Coordinates of C-alpha atoms and ligand atoms in Angstrom, one line a residue:
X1 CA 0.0 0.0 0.0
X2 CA 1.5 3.3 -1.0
X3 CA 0.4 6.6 1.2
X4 CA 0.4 10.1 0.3
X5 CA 0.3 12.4 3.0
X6 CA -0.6 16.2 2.1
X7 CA -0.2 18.8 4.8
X8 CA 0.3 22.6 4.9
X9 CA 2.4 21.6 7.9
X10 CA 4.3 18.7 9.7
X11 CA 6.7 18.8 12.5
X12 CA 9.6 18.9 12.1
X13 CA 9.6 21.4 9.6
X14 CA 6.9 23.5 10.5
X15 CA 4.2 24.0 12.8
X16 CA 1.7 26.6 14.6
X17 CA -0.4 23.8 16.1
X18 CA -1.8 20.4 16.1
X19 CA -1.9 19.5 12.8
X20 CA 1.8 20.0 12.7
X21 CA 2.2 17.7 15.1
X22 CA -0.2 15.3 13.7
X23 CA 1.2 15.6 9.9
X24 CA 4.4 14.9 10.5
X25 CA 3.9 11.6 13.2
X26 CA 1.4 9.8 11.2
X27 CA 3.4 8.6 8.1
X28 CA 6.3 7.6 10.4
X29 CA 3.6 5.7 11.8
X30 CA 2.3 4.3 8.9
X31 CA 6.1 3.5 8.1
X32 CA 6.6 1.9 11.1
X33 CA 3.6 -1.0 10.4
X34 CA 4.6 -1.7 7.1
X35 CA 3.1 1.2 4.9
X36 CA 5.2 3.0 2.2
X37 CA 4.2 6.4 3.2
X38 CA 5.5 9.9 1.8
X39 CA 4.9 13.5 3.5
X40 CA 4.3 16.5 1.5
X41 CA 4.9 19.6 2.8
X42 CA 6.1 23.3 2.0
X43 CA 9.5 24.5 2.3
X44 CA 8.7 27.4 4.4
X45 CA 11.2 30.0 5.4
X46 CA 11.3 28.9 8.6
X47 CA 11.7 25.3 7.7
X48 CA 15.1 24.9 9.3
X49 CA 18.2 23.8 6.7
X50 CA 18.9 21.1 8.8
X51 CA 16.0 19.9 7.9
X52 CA 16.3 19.7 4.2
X53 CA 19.0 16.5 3.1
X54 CA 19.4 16.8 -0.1
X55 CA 17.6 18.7 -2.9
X56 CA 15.6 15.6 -5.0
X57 CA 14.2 17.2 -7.6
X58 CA 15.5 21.1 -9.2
X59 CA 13.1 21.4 -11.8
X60 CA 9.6 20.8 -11.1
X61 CA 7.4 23.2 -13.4
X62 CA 4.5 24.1 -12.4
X63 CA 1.6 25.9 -14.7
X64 CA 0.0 28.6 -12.2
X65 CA -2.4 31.0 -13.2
X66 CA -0.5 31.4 -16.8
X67 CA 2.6 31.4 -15.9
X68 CA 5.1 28.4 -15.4
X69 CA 6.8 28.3 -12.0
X70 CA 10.1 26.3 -11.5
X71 CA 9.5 24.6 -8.1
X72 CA 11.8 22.7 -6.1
X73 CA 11.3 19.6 -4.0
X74 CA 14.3 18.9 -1.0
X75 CA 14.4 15.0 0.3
X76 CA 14.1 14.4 4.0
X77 CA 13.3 11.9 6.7
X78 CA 13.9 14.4 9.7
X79 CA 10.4 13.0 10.8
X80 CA 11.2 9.5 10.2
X81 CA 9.6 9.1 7.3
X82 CA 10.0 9.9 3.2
X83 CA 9.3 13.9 3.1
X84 CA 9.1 16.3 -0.2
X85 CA 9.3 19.7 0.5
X86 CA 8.2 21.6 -1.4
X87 CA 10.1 25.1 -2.3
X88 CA 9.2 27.6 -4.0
X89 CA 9.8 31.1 -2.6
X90 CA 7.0 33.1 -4.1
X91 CA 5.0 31.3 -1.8
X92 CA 6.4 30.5 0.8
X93 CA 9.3 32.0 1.9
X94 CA 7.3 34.7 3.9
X95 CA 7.2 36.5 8.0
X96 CA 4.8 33.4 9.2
X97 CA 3.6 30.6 8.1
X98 CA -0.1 31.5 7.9
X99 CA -2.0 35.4 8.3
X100 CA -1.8 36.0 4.5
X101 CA -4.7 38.0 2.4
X102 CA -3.6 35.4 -0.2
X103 CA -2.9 32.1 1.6
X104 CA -6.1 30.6 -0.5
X105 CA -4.2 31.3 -3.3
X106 CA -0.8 29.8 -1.8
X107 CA -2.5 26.5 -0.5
X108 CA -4.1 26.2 -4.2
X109 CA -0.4 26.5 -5.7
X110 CA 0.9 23.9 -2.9
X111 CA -1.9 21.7 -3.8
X112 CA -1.5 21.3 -7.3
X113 CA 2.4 21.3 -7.2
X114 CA 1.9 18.5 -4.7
X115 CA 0.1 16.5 -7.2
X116 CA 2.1 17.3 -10.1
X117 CA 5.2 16.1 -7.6
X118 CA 3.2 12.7 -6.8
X119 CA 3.4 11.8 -10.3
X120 CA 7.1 12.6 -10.8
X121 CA 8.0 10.4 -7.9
X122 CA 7.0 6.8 -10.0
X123 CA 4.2 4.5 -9.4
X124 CA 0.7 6.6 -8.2
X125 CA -0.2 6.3 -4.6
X126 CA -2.9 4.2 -3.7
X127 CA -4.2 6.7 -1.1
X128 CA -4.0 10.4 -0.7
X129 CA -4.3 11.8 2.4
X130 CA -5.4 15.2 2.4
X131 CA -5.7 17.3 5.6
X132 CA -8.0 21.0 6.2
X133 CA -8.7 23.1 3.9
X134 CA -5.6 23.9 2.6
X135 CA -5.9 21.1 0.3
X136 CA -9.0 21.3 -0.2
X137 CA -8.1 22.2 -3.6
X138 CA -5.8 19.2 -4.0
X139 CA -9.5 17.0 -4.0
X140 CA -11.2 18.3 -6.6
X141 CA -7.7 18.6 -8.7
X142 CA -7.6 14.9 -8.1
X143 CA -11.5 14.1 -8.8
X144 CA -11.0 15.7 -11.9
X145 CA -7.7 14.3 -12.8
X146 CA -9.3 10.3 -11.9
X147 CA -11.7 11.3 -15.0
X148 CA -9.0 10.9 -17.5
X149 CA -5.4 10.5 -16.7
X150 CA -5.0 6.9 -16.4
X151 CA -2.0 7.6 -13.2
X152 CA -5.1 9.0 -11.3
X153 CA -7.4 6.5 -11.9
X154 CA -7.3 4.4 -9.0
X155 CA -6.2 6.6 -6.5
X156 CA -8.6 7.1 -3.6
X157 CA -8.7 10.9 -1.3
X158 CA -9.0 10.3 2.2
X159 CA -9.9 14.0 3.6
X160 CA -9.1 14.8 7.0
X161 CA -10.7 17.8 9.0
X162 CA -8.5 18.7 11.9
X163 CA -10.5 21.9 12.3
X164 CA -14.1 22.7 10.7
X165 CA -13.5 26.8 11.7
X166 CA -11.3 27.0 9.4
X167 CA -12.7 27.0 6.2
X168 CA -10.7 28.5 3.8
X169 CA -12.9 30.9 2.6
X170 CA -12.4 33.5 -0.9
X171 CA -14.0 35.3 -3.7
X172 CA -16.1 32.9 -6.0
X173 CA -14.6 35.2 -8.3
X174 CA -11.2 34.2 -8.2
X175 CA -12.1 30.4 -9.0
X176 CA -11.4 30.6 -12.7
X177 CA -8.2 32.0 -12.2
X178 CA -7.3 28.9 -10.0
X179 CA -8.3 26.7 -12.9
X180 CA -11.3 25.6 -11.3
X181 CA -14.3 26.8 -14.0
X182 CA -16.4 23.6 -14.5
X183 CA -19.3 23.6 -13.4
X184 CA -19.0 20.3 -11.1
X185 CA -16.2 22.4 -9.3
X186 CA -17.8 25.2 -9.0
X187 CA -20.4 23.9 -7.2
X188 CA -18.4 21.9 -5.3
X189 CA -16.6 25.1 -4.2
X190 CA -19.6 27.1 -3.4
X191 CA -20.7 28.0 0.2
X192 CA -23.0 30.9 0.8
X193 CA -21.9 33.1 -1.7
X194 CA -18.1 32.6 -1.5
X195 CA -16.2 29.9 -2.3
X196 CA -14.8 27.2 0.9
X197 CA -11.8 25.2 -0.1
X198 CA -13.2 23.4 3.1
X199 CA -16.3 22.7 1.5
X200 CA -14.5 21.4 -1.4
X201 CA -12.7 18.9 -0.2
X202 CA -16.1 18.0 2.2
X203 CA -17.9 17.3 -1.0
X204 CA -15.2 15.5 -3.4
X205 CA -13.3 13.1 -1.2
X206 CA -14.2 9.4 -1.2
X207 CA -13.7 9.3 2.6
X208 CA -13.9 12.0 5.5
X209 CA -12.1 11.4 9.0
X210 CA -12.1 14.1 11.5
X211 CA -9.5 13.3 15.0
X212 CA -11.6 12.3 17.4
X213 CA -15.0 10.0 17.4
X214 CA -17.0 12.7 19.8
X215 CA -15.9 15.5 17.1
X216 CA -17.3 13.6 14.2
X217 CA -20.6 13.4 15.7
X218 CA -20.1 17.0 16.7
X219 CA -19.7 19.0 13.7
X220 CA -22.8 17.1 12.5
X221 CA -24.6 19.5 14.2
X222 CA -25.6 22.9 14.1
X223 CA -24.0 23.8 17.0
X224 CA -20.5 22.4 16.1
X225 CA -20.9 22.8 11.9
X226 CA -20.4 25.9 10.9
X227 CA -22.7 25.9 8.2
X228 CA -21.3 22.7 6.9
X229 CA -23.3 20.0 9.3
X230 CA -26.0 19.5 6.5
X231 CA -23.0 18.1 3.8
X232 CA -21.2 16.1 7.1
X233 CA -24.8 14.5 7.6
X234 CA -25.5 13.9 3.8
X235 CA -21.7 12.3 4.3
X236 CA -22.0 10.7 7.8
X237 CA -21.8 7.2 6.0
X238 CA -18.6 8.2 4.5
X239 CA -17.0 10.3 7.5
X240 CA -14.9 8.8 10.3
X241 CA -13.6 9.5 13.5
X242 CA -10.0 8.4 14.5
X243 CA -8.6 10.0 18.0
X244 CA -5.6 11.1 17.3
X245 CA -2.2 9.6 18.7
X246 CA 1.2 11.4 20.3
X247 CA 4.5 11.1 19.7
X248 CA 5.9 8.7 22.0
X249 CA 9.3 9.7 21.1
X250 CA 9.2 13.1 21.5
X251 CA 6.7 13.4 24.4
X252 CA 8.3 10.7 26.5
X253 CA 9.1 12.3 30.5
X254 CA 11.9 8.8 30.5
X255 CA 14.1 10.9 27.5
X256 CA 13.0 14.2 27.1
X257 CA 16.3 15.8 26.9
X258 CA 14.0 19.1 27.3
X259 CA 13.6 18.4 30.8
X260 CA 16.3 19.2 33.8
X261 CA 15.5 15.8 35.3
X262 CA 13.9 12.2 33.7
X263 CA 11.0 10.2 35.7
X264 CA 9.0 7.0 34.8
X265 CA 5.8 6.1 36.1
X266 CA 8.1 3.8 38.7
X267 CA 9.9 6.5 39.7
X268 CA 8.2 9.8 39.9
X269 CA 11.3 11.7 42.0
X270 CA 12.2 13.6 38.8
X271 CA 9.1 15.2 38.3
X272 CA 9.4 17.2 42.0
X273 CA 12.8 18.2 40.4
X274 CA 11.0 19.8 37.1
X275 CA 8.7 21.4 39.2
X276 CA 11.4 23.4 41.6
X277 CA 13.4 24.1 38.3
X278 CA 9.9 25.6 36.6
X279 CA 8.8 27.4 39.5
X280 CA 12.3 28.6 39.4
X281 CA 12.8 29.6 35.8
X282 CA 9.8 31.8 36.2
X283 CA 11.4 33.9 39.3
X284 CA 8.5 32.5 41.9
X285 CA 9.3 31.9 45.0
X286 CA 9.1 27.5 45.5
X287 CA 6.7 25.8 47.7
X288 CA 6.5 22.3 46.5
X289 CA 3.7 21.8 48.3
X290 CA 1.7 24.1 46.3
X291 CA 0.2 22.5 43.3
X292 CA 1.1 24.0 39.7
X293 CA -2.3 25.0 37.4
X294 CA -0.8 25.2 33.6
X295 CA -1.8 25.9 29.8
X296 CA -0.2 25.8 27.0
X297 CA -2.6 27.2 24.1
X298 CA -3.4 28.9 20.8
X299 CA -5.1 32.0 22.8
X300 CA -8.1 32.0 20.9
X301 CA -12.1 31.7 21.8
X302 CA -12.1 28.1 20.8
X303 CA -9.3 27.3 24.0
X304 CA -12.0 28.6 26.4
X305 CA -9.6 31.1 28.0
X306 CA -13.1 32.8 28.7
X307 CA -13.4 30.6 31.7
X308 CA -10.0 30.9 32.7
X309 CA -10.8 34.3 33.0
X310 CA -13.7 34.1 35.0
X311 CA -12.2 31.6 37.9
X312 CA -8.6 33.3 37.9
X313 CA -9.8 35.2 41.0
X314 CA -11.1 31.7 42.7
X315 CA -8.1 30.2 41.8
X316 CA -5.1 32.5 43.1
X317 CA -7.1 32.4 46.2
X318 CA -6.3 28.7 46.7
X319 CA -2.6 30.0 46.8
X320 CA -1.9 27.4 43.6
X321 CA 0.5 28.6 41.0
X322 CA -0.4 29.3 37.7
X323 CA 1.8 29.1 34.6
X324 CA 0.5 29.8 31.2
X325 CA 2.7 29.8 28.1
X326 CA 0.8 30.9 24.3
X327 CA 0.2 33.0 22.0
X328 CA -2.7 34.7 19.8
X329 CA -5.2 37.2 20.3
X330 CA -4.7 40.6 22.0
X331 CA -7.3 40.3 25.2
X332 CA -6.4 37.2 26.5
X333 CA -2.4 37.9 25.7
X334 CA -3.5 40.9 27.5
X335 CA -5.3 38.5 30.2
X336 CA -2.2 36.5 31.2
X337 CA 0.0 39.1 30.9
X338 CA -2.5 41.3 33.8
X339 CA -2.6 38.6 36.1
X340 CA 0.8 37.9 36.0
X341 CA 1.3 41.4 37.2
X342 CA -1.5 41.5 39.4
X343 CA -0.4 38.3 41.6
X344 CA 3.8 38.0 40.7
X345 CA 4.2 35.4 43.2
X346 CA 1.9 33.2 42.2
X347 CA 2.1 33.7 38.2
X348 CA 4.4 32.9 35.4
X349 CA 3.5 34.0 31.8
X350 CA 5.5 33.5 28.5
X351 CA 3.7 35.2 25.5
X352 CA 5.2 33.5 22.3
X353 CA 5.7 29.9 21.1
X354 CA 8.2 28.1 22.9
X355 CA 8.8 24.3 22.7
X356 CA 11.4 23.8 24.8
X357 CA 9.3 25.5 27.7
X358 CA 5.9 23.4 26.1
X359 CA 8.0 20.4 27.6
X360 CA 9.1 21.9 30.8
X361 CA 5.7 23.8 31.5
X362 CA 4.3 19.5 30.7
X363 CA 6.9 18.3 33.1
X364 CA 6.9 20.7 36.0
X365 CA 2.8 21.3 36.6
X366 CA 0.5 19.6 38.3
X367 CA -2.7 20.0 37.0
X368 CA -3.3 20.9 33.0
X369 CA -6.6 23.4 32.2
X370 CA -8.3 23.0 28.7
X371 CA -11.4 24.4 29.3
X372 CA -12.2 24.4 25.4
X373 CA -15.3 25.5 24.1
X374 CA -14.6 22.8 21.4
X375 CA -11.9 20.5 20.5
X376 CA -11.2 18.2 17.6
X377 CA -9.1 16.2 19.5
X378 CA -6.4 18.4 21.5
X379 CA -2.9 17.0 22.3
X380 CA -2.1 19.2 25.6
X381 CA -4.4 16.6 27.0
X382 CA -2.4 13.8 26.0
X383 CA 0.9 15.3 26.7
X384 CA -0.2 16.0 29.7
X385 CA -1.6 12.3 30.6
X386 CA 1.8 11.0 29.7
X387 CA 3.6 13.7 32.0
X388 CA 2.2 12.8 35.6
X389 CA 0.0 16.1 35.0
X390 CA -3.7 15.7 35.6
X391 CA -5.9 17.5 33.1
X392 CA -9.3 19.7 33.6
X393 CA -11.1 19.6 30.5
X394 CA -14.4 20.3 28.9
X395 CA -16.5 17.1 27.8
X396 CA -16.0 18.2 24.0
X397 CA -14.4 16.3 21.0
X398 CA -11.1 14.7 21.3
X399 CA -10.9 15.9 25.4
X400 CA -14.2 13.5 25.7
X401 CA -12.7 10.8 23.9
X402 CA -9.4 11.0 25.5
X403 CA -9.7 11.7 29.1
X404 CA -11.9 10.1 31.7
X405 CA -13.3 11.7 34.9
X406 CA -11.5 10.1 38.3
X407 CA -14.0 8.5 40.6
X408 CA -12.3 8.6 44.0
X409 CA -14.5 4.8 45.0
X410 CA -13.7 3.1 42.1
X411 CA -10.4 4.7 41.4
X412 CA -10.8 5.0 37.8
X413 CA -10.1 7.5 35.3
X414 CA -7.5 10.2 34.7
X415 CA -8.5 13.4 35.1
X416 CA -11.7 15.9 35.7
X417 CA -14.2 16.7 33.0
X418 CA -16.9 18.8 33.3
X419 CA -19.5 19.6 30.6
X420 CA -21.3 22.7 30.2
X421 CA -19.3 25.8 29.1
X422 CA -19.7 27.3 32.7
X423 CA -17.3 29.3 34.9
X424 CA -19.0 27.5 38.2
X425 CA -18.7 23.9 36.4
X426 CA -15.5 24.5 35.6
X427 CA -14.0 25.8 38.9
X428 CA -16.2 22.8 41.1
X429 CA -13.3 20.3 39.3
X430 CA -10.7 23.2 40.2
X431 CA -12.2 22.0 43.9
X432 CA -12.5 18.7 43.5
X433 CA -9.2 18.4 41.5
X434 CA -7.5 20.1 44.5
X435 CA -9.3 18.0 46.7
X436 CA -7.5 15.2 45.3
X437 CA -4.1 16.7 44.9
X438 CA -3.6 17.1 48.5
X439 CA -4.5 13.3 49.3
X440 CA -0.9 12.2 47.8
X441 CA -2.2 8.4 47.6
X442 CA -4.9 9.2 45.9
X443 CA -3.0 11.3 43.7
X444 CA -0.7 9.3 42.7
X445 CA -2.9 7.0 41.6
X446 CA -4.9 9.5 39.4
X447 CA -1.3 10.5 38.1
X448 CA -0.3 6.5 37.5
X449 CA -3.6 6.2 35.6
X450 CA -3.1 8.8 32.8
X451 CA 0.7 7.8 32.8
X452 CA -0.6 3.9 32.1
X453 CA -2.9 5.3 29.1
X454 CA -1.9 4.1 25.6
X455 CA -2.2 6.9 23.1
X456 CA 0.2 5.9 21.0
X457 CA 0.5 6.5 17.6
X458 CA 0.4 2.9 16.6
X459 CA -3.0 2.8 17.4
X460 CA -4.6 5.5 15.3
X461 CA -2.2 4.2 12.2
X462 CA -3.8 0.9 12.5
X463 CA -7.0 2.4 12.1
X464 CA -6.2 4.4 9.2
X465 CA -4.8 1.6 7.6
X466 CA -8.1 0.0 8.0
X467 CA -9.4 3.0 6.2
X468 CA -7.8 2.9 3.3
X469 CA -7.5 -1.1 3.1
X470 CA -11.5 -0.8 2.8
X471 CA -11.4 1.6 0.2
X472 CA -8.3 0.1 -1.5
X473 CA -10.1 -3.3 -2.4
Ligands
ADP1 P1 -4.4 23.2 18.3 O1 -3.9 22.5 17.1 O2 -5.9 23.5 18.2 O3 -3.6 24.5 18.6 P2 -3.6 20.9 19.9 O4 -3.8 20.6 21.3 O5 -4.0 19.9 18.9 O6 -4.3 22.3 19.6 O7 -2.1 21.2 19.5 C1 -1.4 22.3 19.9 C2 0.1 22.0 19.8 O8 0.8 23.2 19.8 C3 0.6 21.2 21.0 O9 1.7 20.4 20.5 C4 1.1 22.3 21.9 O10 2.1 22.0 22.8 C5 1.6 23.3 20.9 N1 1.6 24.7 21.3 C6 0.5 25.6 21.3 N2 0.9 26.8 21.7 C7 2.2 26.7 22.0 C8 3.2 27.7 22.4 N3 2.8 28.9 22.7 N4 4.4 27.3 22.5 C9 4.8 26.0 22.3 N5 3.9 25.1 21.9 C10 2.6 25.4 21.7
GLC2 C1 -6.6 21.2 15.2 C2 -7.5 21.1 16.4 C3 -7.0 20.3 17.5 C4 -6.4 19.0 17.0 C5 -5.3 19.3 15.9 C6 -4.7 18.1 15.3 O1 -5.7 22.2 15.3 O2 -7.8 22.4 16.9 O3 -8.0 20.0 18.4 O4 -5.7 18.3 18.0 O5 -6.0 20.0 14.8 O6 -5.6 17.2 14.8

């Protein structure tokens, strides 16, 4: 079976969020179980030249709007797997990664280069794997390509939506100009008077898979749609939930050489030490004792930093610590930034994107918040799991799926969930999560059953594989 995995980004060699993440551990995955898997991605400019290993192919032409592009592709298995990146400078090589008046018109360019790459590379996949709306326009290339060209012909588009509030959206006007005029695509295109590379790749795709089973039942409502629950209904026989995985390699507390000290689930002693070195590195004054509050976040509406908001009173007046690392919108950069100032002793704030500190923040808390007004599946959570750290989260998508509310009888579960979008929901599992924390037995044993939780990537890949086995035959 031969997989083609399209992504706008995959970690390594780029990423502002979970799709990164997601993009570049899957086909390692699928590599590692036996699947001959290649990534395609963009060479961005901040695509590190590490990264790229060789340049594979100097000359790859590509018709755009007119006029002929000479692309580039660089070789690379940084992420453990067969990568293409694409490079082409017009396009890419810009201040971020995303934010651009234009980026339909990028992601369009990356998605038919991608394809025009696929078929210099030999033999036509037998699956490609396309992921949000940035190739959106990759689909419909492809459903018209199967029509005709005999490479395409049995090649079947698996379309994954990592997040339906992103959709993509441009002038129906500027269609044409894409090279997308027929009438078929057109239509397919078409979402309330503009045109939803989203929606596209919704309609054309033989099969649809969104990153958590809770999610996919989700965005088939109004609620949770945005717009687009009618087409995910019309689809549901053809759209699939599969919970992400993590990176067991990267996110693993036994070798993260991230962390000032390693711990296992048998030996928890290094986790105290990533705590005092935190608590430390953010110039507060260390009282082990105290229990840590973190998130690490996009800060936008969909995180729920609303909530976080409203209980951040409540919950410096427990005397906890609370570190928040993220970046994004102005009023809740604003938000952290206040608080921090407000109570110095008991807050650490780092606006930006840090990995390093994503790993130490992971390592050195207690107790993880993701109070998300909705997730597709969230990795925080699992991170966290894996870490010793004991998430809150909102009953929505992936957070559902992934983490299971403790019951202090029974001793099950491995962390707190609430599940109405509610301050006082939310901060009665502050309570009860606090409760808890200062009970150390029972603590540990919330701790050892999030750190015995299998959310590996070999799980998910299996299921994909299943996926496209079923569609293959
Ligand atoms: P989303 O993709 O919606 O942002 P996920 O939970 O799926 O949410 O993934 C977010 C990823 O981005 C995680 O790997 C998280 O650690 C990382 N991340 C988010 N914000 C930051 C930040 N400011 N610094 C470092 N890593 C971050
Ligand atoms: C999106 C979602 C997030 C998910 C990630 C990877 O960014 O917001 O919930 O974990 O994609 O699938």
């Amino acid at each position: 079976m031969r997989v083609a995995v399209v992504s706008a980004e995959a970690v390594p060699y780029s990423k502002t969020g979970g799709l990164g993440d997601v993009a570049g551990a899957l086909p390692k995955a699928l590599k590692k179980i036996g699947v001959d898997s290649v990534l395609i991605t963009p060479c961005y400019l901040q695509t590190k030249g590490e990264y790229l290993w060789k340049l594979a192919i100097d000359d790859l032409w590509v018709d755009w709007r007119g006029l002929i592009y000479r692309a580039k592709a660089f070789y690379s298995e940084a992420n453990g797997s067969p990568t293409f990146l694409i490079d082409a400078p017009e396009f890419f090589h810009r201040s971020s990664i995303y934010g651009f008046r234009e980026d339909y018109e990028r992601f369009a360019f990356f998605s038919h280069a991608s394809i025009l790459l696929l078929k210099r590379l030999g033999a036509p996949p037998d699956i490609v794997h396309l992921n949000d709306w940035h190739t959106g326009f990759a689909a419909v290339e492809l459903a018209r390509l199967s029509n005709y060209d005999p490479y395409w012909q049995k090649t079947h588009v698996v379309f994954s939506i990592h997040n339906l509030a992103y959709q993509g959206g441009f002038s129906l006007d500027e269609l044409w100009k894409l090279g997308f005029g027929g009438e078929f695509e057109v239509n397919a295109f078409s979402f309330n008077g503009y045109a939803s590379a989203l929606k596209a790749g919704l309609v054309v795709s033989d099969v649809l898979t969104t990153v958590s089973r809770r999610y996919s039942l989700e965005i088939q409502t109004p609620e949770a749609g945005y717009g687009l629950d009618w087409l995910l209904r019309l689809r549901s026989n053809r759209l699939f939930g599969i919970v992400n995985g993590i990176d067991y390699e990267v996110w693993n507390p036994e070798t993260d050489p991230n962390l000032p000290a390693n711990y296992s689930k048998n030996d928890l002693s290094g986790k105290l030490i990533c705590k005092r070195s935190l608590l430390e590195s953010f110039g507060l004054p260390v009282d082990l004792e105290k229990p840590v509050f973190a998130s690490i976040s996009r800060l936008t509406a969909q995180k729920g930093i609303d909530l976080i908001m409203e209980i951040a009173g409540e919950l410096l007046a427990t005397g906890s610590y609370i570190i928040a690392l993220g970046s994004g919108e102005w009023q809740y950069e604003q938000f952290w930034q206040r608080l921090r100032d407000y109570a110095p002793r008991q807050v650490g704030v780092y606006i930006g994107y840090n990995e390093t500190l994503a790993h130490k923040i992971e390592a050195g808390a207690d107790i993880f918040l993701m109070p998300s007004r909705f997730e597709p599946c969230g990795l925080n959570q699992m991170y966290s799991l894996r870490y010793g750290t004991v998430p809150i989260v909102r009953a929505v998508g992936g957070l559902d799926d992934t983490v299971e509310n403790f019951n202090a009888v029974t001793l099950t579960g491995t962390g707190f969930k609430f599940q109405e979008f509610r301050a006082d929901k939310f901060l009665e599992k502050i309570y009860e999560a606090l409760f808890i924390y200062y009970d150390k037995e029972l603590w540990r044993r919330l701790q050892l059953n999030g750190m015995n939780e299998d959310n590996s990537w070999e799980n998910a890949a299996r299921k994909y594989v299943q996926l496209y086995s079923m569609l293959k035959d």
